[in-house]
mmCIF file with all atom_site columns, N, CA and C in Angstrom:
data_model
loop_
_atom_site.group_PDB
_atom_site.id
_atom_site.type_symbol
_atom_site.label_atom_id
_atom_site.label_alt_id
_atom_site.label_comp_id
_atom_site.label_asym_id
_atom_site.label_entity_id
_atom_site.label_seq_id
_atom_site.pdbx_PDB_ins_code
_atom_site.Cartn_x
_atom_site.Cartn_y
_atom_site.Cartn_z
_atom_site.occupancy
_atom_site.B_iso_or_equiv
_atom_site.pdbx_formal_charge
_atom_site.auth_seq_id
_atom_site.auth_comp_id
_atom_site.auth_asym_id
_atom_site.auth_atom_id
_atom_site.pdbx_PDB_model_num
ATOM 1   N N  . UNK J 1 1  ? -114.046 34.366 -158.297 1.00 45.00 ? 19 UNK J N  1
ATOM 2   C CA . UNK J 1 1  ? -113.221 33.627 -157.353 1.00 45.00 ? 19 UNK J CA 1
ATOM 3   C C  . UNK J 1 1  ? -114.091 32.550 -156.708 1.00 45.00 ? 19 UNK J C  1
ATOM 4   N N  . UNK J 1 2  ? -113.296 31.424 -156.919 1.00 53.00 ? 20 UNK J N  1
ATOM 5   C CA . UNK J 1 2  ? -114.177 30.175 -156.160 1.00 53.00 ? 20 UNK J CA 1
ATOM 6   C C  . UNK J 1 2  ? -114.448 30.228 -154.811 1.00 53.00 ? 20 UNK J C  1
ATOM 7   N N  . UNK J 1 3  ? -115.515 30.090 -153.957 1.00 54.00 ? 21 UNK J N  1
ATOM 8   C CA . UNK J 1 3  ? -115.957 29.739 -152.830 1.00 54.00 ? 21 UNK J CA 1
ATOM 9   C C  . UNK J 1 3  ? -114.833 28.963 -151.920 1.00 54.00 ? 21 UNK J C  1
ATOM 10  N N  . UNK J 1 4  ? -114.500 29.775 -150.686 1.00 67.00 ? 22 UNK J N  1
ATOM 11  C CA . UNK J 1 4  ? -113.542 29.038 -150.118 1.00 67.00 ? 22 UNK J CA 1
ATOM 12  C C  . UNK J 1 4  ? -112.217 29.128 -150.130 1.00 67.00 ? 22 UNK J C  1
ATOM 13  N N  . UNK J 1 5  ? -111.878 29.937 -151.419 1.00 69.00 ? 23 UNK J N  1
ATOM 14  C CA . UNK J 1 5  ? -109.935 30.034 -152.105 1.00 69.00 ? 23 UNK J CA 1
ATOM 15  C C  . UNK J 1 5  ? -109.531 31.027 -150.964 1.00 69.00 ? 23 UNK J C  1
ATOM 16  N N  . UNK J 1 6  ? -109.766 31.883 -150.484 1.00 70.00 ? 24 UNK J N  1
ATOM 17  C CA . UNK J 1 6  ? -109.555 32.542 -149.400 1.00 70.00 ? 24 UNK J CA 1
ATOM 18  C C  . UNK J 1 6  ? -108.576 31.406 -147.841 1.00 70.00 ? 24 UNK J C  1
ATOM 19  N N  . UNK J 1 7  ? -109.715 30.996 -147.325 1.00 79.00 ? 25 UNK J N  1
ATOM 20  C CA . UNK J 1 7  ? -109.468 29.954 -146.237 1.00 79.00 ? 25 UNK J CA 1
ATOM 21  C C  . UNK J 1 7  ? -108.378 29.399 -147.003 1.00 79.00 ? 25 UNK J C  1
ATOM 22  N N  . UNK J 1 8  ? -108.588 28.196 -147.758 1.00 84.00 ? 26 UNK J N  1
ATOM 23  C CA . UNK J 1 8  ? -107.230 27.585 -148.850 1.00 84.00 ? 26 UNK J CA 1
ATOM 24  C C  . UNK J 1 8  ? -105.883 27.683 -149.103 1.00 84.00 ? 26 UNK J C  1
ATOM 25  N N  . UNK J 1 9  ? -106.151 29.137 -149.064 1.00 89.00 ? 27 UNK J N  1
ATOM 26  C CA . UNK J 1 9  ? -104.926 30.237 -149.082 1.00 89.00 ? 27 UNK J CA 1
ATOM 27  C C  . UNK J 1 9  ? -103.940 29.768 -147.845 1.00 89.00 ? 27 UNK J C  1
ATOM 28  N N  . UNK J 1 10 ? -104.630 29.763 -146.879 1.00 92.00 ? 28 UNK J N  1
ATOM 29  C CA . UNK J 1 10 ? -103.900 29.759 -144.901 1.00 92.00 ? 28 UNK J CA 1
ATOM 30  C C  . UNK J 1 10 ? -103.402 28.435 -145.100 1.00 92.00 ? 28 UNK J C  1
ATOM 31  N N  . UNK J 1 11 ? -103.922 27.596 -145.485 1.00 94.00 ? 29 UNK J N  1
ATOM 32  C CA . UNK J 1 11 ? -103.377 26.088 -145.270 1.00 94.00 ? 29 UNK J CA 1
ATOM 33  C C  . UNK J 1 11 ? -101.741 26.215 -145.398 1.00 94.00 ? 29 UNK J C  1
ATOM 34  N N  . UNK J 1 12 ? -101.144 26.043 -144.757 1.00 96.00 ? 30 UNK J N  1
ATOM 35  C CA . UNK J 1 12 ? -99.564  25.714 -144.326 1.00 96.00 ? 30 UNK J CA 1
ATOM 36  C C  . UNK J 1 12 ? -98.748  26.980 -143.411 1.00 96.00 ? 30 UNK J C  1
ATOM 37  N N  . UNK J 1 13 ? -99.859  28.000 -143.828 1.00 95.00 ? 31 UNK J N  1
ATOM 38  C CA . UNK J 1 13 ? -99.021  29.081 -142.768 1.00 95.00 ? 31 UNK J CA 1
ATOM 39  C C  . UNK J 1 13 ? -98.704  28.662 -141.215 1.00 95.00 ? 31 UNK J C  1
ATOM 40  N N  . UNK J 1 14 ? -97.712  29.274 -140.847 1.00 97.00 ? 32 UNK J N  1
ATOM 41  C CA . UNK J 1 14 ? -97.315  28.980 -139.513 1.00 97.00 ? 32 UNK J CA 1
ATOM 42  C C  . UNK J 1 14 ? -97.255  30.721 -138.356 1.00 97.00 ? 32 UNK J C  1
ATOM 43  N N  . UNK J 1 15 ? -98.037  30.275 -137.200 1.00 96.00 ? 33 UNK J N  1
ATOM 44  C CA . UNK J 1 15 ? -98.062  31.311 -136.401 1.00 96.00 ? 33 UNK J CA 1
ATOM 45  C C  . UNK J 1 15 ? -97.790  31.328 -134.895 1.00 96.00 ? 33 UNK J C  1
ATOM 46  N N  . UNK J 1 16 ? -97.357  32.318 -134.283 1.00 97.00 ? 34 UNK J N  1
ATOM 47  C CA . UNK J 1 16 ? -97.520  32.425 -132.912 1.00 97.00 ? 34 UNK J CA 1
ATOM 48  C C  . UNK J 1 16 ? -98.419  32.846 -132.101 1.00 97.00 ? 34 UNK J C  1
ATOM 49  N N  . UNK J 1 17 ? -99.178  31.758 -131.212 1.00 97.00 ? 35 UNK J N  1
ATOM 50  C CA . UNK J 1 17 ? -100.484 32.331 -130.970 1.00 97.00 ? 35 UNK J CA 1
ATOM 51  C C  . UNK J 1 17 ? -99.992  33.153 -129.488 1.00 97.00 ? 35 UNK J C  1
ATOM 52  N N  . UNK J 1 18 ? -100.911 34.231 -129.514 1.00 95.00 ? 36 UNK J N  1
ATOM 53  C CA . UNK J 1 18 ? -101.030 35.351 -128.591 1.00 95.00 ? 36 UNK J CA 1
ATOM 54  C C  . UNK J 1 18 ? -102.425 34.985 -127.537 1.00 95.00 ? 36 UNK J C  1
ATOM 55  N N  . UNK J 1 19 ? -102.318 35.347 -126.622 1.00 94.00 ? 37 UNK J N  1
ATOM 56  C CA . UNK J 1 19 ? -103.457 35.038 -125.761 1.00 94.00 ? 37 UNK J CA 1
ATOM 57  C C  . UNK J 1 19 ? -104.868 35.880 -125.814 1.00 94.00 ? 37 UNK J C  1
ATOM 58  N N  . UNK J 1 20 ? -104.824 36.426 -126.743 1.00 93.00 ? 38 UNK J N  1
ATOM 59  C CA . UNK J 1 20 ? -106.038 36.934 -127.531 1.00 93.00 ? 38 UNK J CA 1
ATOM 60  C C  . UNK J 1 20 ? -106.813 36.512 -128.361 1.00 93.00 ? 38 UNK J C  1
ATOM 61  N N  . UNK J 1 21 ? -105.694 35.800 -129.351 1.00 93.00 ? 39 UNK J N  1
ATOM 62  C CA . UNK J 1 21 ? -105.862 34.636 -130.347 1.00 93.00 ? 39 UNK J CA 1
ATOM 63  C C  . UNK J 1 21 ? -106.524 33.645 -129.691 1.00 93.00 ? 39 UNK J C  1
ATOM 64  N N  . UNK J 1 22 ? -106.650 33.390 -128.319 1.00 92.00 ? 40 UNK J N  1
ATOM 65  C CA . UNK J 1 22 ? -107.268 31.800 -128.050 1.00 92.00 ? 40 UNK J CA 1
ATOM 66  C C  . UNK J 1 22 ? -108.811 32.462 -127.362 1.00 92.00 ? 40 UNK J C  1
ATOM 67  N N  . UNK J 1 23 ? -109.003 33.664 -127.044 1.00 91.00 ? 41 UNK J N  1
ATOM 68  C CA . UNK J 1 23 ? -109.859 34.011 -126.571 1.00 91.00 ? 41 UNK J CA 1
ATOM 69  C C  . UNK J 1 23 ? -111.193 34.982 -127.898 1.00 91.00 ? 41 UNK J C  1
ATOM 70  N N  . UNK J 1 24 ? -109.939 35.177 -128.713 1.00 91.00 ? 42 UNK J N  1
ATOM 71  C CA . UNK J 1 24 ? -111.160 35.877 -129.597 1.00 91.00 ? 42 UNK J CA 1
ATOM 72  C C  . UNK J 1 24 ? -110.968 35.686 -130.975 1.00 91.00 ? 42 UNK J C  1
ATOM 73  N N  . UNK J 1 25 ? -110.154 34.979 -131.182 1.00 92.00 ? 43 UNK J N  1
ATOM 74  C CA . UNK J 1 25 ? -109.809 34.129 -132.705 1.00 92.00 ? 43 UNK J CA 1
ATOM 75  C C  . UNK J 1 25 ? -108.757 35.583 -133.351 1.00 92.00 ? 43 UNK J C  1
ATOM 76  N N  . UNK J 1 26 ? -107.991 35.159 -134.419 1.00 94.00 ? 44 UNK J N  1
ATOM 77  C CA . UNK J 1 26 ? -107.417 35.486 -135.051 1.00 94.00 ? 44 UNK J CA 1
ATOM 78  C C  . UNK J 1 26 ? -107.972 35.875 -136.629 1.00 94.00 ? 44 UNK J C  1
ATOM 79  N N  . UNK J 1 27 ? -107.273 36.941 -137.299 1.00 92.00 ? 45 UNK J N  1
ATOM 80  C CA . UNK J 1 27 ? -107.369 37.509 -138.432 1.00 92.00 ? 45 UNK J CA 1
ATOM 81  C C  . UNK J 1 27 ? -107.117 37.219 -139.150 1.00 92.00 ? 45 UNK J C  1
ATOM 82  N N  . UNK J 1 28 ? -107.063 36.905 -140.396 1.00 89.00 ? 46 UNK J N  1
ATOM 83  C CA . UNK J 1 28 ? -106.134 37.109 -141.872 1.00 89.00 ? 46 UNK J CA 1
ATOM 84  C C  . UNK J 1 28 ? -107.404 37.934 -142.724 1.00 89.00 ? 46 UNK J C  1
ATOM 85  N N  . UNK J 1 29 ? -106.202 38.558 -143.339 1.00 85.00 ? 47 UNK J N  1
ATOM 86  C CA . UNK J 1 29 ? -107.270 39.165 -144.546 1.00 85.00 ? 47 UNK J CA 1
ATOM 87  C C  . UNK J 1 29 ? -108.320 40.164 -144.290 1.00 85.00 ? 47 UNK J C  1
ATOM 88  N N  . UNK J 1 30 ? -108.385 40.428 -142.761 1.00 87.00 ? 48 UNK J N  1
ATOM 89  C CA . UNK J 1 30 ? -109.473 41.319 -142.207 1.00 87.00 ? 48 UNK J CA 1
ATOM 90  C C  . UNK J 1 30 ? -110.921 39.955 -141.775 1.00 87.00 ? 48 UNK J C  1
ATOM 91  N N  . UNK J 1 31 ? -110.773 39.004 -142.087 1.00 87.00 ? 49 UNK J N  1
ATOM 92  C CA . UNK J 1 31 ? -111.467 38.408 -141.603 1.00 87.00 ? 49 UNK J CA 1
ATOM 93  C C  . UNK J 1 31 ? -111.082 37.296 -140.372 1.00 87.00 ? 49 UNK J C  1
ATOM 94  N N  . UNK J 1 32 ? -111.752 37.566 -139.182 1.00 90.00 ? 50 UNK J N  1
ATOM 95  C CA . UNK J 1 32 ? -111.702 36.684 -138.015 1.00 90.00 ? 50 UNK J CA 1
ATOM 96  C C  . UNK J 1 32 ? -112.436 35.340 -137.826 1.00 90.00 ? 50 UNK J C  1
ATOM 97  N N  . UNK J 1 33 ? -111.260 34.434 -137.486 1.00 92.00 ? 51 UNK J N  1
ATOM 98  C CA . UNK J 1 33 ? -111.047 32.998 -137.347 1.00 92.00 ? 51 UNK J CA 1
ATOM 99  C C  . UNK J 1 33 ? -111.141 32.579 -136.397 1.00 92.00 ? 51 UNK J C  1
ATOM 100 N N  . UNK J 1 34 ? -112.431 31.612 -135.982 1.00 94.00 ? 52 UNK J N  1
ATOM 101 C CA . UNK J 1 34 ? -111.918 31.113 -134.436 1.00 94.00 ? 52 UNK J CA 1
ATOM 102 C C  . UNK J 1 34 ? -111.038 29.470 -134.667 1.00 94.00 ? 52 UNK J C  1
ATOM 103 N N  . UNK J 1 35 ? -110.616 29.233 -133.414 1.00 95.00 ? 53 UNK J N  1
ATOM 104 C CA . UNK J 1 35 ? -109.278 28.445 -133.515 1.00 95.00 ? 53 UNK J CA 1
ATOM 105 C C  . UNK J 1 35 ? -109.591 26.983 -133.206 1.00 95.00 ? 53 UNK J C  1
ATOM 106 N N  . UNK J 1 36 ? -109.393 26.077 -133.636 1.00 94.00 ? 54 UNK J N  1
ATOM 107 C CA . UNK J 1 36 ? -109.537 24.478 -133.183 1.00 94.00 ? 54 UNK J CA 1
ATOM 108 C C  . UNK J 1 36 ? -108.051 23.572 -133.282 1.00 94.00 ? 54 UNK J C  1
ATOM 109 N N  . UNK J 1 37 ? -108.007 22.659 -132.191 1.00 95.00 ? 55 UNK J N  1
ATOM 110 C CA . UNK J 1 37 ? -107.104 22.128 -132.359 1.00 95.00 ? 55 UNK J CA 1
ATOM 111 C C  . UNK J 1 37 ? -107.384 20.454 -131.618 1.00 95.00 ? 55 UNK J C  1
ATOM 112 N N  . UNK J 1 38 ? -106.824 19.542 -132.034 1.00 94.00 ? 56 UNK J N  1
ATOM 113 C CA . UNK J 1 38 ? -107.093 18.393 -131.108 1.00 94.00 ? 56 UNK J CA 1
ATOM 114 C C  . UNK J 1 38 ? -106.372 18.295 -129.720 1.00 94.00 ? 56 UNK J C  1
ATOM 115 N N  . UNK J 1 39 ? -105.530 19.228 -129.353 1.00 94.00 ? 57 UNK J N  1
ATOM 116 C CA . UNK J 1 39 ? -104.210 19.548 -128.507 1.00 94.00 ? 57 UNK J CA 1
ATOM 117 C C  . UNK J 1 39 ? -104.703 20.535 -127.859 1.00 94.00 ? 57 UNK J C  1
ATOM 118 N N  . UNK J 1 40 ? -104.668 20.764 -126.438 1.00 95.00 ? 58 UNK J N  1
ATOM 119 C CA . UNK J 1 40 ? -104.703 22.030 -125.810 1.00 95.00 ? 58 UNK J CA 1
ATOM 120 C C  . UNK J 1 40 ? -103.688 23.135 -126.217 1.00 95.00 ? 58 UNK J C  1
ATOM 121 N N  . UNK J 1 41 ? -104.290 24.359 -126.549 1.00 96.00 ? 59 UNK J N  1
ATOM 122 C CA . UNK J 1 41 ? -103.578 25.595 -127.119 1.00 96.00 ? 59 UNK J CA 1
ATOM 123 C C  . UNK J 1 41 ? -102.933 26.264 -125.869 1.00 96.00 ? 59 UNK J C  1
ATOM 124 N N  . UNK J 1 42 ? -101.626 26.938 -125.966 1.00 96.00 ? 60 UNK J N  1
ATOM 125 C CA . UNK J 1 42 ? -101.049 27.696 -125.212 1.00 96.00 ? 60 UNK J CA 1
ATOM 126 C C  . UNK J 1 42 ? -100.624 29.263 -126.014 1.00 96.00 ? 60 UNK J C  1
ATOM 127 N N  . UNK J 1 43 ? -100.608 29.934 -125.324 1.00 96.00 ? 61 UNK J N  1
ATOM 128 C CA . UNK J 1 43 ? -100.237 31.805 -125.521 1.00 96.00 ? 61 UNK J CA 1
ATOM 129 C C  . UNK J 1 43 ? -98.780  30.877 -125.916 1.00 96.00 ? 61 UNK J C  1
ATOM 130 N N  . UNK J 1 44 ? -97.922  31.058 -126.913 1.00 96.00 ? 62 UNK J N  1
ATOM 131 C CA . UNK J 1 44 ? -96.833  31.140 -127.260 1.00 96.00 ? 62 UNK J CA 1
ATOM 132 C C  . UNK J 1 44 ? -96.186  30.236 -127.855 1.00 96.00 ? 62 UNK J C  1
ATOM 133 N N  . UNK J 1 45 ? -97.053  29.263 -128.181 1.00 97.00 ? 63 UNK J N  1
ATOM 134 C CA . UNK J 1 45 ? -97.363  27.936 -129.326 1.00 97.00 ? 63 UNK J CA 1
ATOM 135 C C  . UNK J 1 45 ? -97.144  28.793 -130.664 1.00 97.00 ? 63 UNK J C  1
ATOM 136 N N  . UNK J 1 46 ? -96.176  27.793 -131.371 1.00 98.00 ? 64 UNK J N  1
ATOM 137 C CA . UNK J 1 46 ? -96.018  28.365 -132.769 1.00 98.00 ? 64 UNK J CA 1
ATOM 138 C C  . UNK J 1 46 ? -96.767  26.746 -133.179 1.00 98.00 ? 64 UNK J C  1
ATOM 139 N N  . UNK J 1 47 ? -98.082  27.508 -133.980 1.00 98.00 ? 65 UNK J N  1
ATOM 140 C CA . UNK J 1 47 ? -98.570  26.310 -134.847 1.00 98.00 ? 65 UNK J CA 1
ATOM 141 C C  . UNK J 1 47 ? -99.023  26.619 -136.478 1.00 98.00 ? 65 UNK J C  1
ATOM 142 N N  . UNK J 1 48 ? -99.307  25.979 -136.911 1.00 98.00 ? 66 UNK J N  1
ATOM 143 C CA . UNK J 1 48 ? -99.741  25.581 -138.372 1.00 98.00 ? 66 UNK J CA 1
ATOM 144 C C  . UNK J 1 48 ? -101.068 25.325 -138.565 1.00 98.00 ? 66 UNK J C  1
ATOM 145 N N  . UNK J 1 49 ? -101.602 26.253 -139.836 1.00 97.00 ? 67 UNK J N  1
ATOM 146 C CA . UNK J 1 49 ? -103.414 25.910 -140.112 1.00 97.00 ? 67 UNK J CA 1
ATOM 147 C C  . UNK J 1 49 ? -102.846 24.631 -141.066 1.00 97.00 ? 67 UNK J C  1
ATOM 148 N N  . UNK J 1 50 ? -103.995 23.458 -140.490 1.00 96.00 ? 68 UNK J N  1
ATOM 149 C CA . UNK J 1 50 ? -103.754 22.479 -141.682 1.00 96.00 ? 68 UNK J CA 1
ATOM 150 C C  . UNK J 1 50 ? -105.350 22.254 -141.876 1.00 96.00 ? 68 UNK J C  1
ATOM 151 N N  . UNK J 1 51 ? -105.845 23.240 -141.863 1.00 94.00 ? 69 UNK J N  1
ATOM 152 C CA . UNK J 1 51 ? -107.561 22.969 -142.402 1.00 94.00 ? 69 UNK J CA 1
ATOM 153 C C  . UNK J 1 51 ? -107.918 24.172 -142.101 1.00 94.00 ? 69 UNK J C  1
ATOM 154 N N  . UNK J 1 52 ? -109.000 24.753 -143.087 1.00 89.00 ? 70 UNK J N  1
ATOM 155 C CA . UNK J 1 52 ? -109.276 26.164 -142.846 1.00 89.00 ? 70 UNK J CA 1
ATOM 156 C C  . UNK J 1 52 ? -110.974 26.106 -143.419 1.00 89.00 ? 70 UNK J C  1
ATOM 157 N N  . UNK J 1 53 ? -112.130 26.727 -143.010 1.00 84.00 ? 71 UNK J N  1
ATOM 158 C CA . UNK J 1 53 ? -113.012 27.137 -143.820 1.00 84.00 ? 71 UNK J CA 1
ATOM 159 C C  . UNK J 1 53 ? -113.823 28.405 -142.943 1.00 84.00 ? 71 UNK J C  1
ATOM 160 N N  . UNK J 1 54 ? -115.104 28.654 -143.453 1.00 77.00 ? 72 UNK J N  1
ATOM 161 C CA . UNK J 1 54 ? -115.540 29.897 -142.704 1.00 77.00 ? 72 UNK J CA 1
ATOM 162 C C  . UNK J 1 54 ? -116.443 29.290 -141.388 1.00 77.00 ? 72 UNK J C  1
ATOM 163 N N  . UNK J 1 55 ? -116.174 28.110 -140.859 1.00 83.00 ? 73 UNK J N  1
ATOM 164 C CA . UNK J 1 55 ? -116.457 27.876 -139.530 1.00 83.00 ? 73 UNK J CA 1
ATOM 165 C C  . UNK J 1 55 ? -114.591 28.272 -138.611 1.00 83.00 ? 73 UNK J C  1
ATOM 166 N N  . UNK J 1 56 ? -114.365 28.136 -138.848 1.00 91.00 ? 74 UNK J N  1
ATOM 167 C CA . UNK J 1 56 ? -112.919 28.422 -138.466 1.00 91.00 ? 74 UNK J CA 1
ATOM 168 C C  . UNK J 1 56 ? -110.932 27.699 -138.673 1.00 91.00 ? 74 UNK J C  1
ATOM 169 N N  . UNK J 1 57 ? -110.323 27.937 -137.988 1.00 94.00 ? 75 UNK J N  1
ATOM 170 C CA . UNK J 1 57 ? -109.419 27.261 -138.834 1.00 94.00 ? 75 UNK J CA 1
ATOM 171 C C  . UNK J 1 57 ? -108.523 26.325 -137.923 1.00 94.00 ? 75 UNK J C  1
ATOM 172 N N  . UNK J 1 58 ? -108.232 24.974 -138.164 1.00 96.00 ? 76 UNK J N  1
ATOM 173 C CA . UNK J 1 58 ? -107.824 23.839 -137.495 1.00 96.00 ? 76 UNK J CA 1
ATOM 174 C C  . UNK J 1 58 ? -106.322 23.847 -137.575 1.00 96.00 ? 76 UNK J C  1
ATOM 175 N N  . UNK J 1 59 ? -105.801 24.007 -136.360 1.00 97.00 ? 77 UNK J N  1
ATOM 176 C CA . UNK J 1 59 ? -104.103 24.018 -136.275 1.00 97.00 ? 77 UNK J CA 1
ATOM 177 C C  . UNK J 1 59 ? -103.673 22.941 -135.626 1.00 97.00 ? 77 UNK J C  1
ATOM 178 N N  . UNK J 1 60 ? -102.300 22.792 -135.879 1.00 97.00 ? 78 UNK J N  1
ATOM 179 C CA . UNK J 1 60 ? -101.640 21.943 -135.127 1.00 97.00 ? 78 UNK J CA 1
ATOM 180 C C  . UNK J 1 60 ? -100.361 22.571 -134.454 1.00 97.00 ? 78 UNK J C  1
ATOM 181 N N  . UNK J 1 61 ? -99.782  22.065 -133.304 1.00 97.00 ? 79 UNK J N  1
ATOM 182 C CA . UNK J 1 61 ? -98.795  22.874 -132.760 1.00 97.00 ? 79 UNK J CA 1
ATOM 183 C C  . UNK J 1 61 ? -97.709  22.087 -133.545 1.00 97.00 ? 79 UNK J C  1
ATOM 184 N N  . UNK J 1 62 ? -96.888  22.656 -133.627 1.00 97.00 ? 80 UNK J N  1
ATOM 185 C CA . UNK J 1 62 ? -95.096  22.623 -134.161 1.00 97.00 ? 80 UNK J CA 1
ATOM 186 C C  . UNK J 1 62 ? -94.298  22.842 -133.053 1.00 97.00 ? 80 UNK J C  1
ATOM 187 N N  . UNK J 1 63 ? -94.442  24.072 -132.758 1.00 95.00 ? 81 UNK J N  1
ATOM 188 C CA . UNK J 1 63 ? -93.129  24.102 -131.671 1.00 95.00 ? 81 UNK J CA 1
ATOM 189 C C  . UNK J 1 63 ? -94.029  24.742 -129.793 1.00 95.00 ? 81 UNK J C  1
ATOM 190 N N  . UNK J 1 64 ? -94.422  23.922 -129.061 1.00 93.00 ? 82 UNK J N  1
ATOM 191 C CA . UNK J 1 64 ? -94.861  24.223 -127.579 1.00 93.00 ? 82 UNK J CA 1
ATOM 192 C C  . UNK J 1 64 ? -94.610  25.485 -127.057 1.00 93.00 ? 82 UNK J C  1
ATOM 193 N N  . UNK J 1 65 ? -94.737  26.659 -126.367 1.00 88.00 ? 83 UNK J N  1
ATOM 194 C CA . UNK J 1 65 ? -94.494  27.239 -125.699 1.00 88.00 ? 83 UNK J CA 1
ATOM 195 C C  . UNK J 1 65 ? -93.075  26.930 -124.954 1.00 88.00 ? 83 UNK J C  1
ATOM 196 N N  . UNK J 1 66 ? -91.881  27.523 -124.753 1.00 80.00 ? 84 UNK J N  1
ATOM 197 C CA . UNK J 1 66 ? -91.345  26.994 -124.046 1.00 80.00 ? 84 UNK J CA 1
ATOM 198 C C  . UNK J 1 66 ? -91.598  27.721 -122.641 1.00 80.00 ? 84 UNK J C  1
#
């Protein structure tokens, strides 16, 4: 398996971040992700990985907290 196909994998998933998630990164796969975004993150932001590697994985928000 190529270097990286893992992370690769996440690119388009969409999630709801939890306020744990912004404090201690998030999972897939059993492996933990810390979170980047150009946007301040909120507990209840549904966003999207649109970049992933093993420094961590770059989202964008979709839908704000309401």
């Amino acid at each position: 398996m190529q270097e990286g196909y893992l992370e690769q994998r996440l690119i388009g998933q969409q999630f709801e971040l939890k306020s744990a998630d912004l404090t201690d990164g998030i999972a897939f796969y059993g492996i933990f992700y810390h979170i980047h975004a150009a946007t301040p993150l909120h507990a209840g932001d549904l966003v999207e990985i649109v970049q992933a590697n093993v420094h961590g994985l770059t989202v964008t928000v979709v839908a704000p907290h309401q």
